[in-house]
Short mmCIF file of C-alpha atoms in Angstrom, two decimals:
data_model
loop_
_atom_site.label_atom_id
_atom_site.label_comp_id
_atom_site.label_asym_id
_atom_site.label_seq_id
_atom_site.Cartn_x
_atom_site.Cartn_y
_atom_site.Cartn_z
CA UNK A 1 0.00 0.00 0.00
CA UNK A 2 0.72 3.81 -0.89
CA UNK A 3 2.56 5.35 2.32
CA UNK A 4 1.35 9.09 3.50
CA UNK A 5 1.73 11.19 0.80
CA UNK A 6 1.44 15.10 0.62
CA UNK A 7 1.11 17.98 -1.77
CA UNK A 8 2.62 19.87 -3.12
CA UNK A 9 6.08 19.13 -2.73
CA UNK A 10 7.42 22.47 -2.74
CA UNK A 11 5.40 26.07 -2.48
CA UNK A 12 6.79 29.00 -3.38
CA UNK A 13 4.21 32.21 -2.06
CA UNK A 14 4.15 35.89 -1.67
CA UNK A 15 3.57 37.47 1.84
CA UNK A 16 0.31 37.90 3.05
CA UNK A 17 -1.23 35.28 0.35
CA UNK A 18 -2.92 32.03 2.58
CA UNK A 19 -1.67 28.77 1.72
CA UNK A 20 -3.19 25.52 1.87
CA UNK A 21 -0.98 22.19 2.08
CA UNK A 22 -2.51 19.04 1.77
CA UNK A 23 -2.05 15.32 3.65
CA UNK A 24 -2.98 11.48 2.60
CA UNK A 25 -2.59 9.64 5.32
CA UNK A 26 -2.06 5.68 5.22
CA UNK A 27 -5.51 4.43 4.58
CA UNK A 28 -6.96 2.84 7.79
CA UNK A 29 -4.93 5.23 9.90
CA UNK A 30 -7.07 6.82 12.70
CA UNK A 31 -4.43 8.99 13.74
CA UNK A 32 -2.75 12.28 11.65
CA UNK A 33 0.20 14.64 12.69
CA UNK A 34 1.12 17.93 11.29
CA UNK A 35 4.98 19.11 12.26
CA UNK A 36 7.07 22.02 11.17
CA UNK A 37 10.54 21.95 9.90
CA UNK A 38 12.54 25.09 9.84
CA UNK A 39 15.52 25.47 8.10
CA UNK A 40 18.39 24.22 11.23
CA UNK A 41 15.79 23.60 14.17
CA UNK A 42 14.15 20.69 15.13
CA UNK A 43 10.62 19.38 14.28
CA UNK A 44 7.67 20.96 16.31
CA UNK A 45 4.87 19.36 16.48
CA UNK A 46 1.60 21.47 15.30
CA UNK A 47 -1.97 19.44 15.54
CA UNK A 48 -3.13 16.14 15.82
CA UNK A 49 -6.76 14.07 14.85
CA UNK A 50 -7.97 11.27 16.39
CA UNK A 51 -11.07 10.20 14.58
CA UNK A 52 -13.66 11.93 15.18
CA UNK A 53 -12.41 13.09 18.28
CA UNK A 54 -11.49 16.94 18.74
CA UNK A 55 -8.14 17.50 17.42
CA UNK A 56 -5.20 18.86 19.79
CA UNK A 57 -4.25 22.13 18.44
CA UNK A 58 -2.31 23.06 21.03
CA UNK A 59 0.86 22.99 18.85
CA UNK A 60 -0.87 25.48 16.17
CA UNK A 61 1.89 28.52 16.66
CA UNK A 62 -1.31 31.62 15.79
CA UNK A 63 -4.62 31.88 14.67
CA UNK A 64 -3.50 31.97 11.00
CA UNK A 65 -3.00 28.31 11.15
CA UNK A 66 -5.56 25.91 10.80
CA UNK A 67 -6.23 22.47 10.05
CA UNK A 68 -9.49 20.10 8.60
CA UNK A 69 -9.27 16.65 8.12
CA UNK A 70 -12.18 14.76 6.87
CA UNK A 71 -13.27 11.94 8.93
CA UNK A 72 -10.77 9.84 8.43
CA UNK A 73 -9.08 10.82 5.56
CA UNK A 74 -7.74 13.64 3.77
CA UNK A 75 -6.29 16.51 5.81
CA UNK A 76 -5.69 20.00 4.58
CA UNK A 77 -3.32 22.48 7.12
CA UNK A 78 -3.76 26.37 5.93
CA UNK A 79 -1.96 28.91 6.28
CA UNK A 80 -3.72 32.55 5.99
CA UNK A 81 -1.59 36.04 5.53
CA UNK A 82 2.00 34.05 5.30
CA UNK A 83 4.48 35.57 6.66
CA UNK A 84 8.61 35.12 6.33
CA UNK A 85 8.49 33.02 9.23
CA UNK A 86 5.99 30.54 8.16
CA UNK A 87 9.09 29.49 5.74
CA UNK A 88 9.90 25.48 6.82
CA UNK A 89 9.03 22.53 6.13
CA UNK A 90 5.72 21.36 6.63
CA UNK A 91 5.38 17.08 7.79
CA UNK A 92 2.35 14.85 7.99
CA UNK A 93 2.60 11.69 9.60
CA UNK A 94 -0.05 9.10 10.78
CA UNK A 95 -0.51 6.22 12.63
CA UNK A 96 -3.03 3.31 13.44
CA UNK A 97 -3.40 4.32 17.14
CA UNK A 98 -5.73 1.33 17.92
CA UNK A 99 -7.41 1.96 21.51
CA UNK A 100 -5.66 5.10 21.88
CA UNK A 101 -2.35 3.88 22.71
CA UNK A 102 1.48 4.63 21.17
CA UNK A 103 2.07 3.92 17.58
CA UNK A 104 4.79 4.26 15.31
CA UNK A 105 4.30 6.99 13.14
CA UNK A 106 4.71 7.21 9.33
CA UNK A 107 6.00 10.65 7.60
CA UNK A 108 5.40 11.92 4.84
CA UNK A 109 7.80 13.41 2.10
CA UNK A 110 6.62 16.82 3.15
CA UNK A 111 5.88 20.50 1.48
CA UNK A 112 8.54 22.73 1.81
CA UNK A 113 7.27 26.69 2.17
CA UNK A 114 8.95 29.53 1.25
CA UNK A 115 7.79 32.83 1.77
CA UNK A 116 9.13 35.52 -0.01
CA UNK B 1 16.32 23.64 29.54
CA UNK B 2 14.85 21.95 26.78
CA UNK B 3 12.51 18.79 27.46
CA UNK B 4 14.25 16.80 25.49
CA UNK B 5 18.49 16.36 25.49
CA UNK B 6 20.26 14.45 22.45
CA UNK B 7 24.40 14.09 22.85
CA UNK B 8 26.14 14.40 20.81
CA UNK B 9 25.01 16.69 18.16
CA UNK B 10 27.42 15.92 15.80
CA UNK B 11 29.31 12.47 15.39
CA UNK B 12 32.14 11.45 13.04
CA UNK B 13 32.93 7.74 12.47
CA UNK B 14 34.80 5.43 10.71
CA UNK B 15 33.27 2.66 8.57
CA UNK B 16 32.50 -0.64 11.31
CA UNK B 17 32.68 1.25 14.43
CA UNK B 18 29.42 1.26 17.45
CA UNK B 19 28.26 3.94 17.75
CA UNK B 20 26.31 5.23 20.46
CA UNK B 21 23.79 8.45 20.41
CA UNK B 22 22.02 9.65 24.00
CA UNK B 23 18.84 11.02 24.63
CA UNK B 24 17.35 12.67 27.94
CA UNK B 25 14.61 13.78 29.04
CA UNK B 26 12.77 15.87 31.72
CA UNK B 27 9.14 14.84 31.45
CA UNK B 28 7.15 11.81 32.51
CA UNK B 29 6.41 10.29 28.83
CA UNK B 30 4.52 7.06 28.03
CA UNK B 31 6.23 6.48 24.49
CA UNK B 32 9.99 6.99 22.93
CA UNK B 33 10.42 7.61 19.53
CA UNK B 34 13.71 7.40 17.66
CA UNK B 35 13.30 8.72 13.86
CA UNK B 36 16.39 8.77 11.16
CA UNK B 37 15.76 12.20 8.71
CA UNK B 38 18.13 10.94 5.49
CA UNK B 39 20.04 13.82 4.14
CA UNK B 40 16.81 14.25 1.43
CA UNK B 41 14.65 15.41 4.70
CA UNK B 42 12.72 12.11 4.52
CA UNK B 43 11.54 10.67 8.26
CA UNK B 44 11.77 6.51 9.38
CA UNK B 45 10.63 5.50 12.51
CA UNK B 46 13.04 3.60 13.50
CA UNK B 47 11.72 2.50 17.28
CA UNK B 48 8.91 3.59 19.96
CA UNK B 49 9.77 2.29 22.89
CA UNK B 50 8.13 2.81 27.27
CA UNK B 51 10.29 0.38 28.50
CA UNK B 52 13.55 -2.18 27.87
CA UNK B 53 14.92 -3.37 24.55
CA UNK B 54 14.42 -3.45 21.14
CA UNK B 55 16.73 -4.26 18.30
CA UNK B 56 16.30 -4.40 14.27
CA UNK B 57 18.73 -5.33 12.25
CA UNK B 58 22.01 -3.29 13.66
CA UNK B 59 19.93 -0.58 15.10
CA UNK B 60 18.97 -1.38 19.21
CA UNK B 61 17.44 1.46 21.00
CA UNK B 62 17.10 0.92 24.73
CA UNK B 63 15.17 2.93 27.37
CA UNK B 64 15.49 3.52 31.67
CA UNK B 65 12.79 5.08 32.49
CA UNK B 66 13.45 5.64 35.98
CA UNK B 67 16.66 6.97 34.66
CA UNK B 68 14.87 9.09 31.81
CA UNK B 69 17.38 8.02 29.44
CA UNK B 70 17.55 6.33 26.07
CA UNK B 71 20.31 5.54 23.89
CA UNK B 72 20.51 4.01 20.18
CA UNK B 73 23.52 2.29 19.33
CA UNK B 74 24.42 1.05 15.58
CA UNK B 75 26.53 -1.69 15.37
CA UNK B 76 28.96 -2.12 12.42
CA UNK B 77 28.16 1.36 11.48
CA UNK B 78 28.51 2.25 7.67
CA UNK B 79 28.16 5.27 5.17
CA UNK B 80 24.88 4.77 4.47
CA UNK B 81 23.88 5.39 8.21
CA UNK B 82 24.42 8.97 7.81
CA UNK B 83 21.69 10.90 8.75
CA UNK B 84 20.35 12.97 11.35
CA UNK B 85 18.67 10.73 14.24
CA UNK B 86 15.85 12.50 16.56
CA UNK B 87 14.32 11.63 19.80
CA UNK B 88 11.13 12.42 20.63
CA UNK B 89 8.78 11.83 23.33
CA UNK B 90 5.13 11.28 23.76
CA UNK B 91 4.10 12.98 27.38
CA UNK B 92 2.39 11.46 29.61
CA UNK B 93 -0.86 13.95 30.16
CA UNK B 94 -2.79 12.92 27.79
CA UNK B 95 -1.76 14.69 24.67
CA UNK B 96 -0.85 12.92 22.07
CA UNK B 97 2.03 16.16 21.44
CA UNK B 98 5.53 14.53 20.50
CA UNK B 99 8.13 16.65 21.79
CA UNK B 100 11.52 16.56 19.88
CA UNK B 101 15.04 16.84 20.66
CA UNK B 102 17.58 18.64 18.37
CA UNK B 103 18.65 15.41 16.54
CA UNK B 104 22.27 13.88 15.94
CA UNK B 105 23.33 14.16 12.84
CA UNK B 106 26.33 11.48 11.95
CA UNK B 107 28.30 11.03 9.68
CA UNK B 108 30.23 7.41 8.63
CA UNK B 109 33.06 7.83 6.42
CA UNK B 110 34.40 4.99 4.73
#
């Protein structure tokens, strides 16, 4: 089977202009992770969904992020009036997460940001 | 202090040699991850560990959690085992939030 994939691969925007970045998670997956990558730092982790559960935003770094994912499926993280320091690398990764307990998770090739 | 110590962060070796990389934390966690970012940027898990042993292949990744310490050693290390290696951990308090260190990057020469 396909492993997470995500779109695009690269985006190249303007300041101010919103962005949207898409995930495909691995299908049967319950569980879906957005991280960010800047250039030299570590990951940071920026939202999680559970099912149908609420999703854990507390990783969401302002109100111009946000995040939908459709049941189970298809997530899409946005990013509204980008700014310089939105510029990183932006991961998806998800996981089975049967019963609510630790899983490995699987990442995908992720959508590298840069605004100009 | 960050949550979440990796040592070193950066490690030369020759072709063959163990290698060793730490990771320490400060937090009560229920899950370790270890994760190998290639030189391309793309992520393995490699292990998720909450307690003892595990090994694949040359890669073993053990955990003390009273200790809040893990280390993952390579064995017979070689060039293609370059890459950056991350710890993370999954706290304890009912968020499913990972919490990264800084990563290790090494480097095997041949």
């Amino acid at each position: 089977g396909a492993g997470v994939s995500q779109s695009p691969s690269n985006k190249v925007t303007e300041k101010g202009k919103d962005v949207e970045l898409r995930c495909d998670p691995i299908s049967g997956h319950t569980a879906l992770y957005w991280y960010r990558q800047r250039l030299g730092q570590g990951l940071e982790f920026l939202i999680y969904f559970q099912g149908n559960s609420a999703p854990d935003k507390s990783g969401l770094p302002s109100d111009r992020f946000s995040a939908e994912r459709t049941g189970e499926s298809v997530s899409t993280l946005t990013i509204q009036r980008t700014q310089q320091e939105d510029s990183a690398v932006y991961l998806c990764a998800s996981s089975l997460q049967l019963a609510g307990l630790p899983d490995t998770q699987y990442f995908g090739p992720g959508t590298r940001l840069t605004v100009l | 202090k960050n949550e979440v110590e990796q040592s070193p962060q950066n490690l030369t070796a020759q072709e063959g040699e163990f290698i060793t990389i730490n990771c320490s934390y400060s937090v009560g966690i229920s899950a370790l991850h270890w994760l190998q970012q290639h030189p391309g940027g793309g992520i393995v898990s490699l292990f998720m560990l909450s307690s003892g042993k595990k090994k694949h292949g040359r890669l073993i990744a053990t955990i003390n959690i009273q200790e809040k310490h893990s280390s993952l050693h390579i064995t017979a290390s070689h060039p293609r085992d370059s890459a950056v290696y991350i710890c993370a951990v999954r706290l304890d308090r009912g968020s499913e939030k990972l919490v990264f260190g800084k990563g290790t990057k090494l480097t095997v020469n041949p």
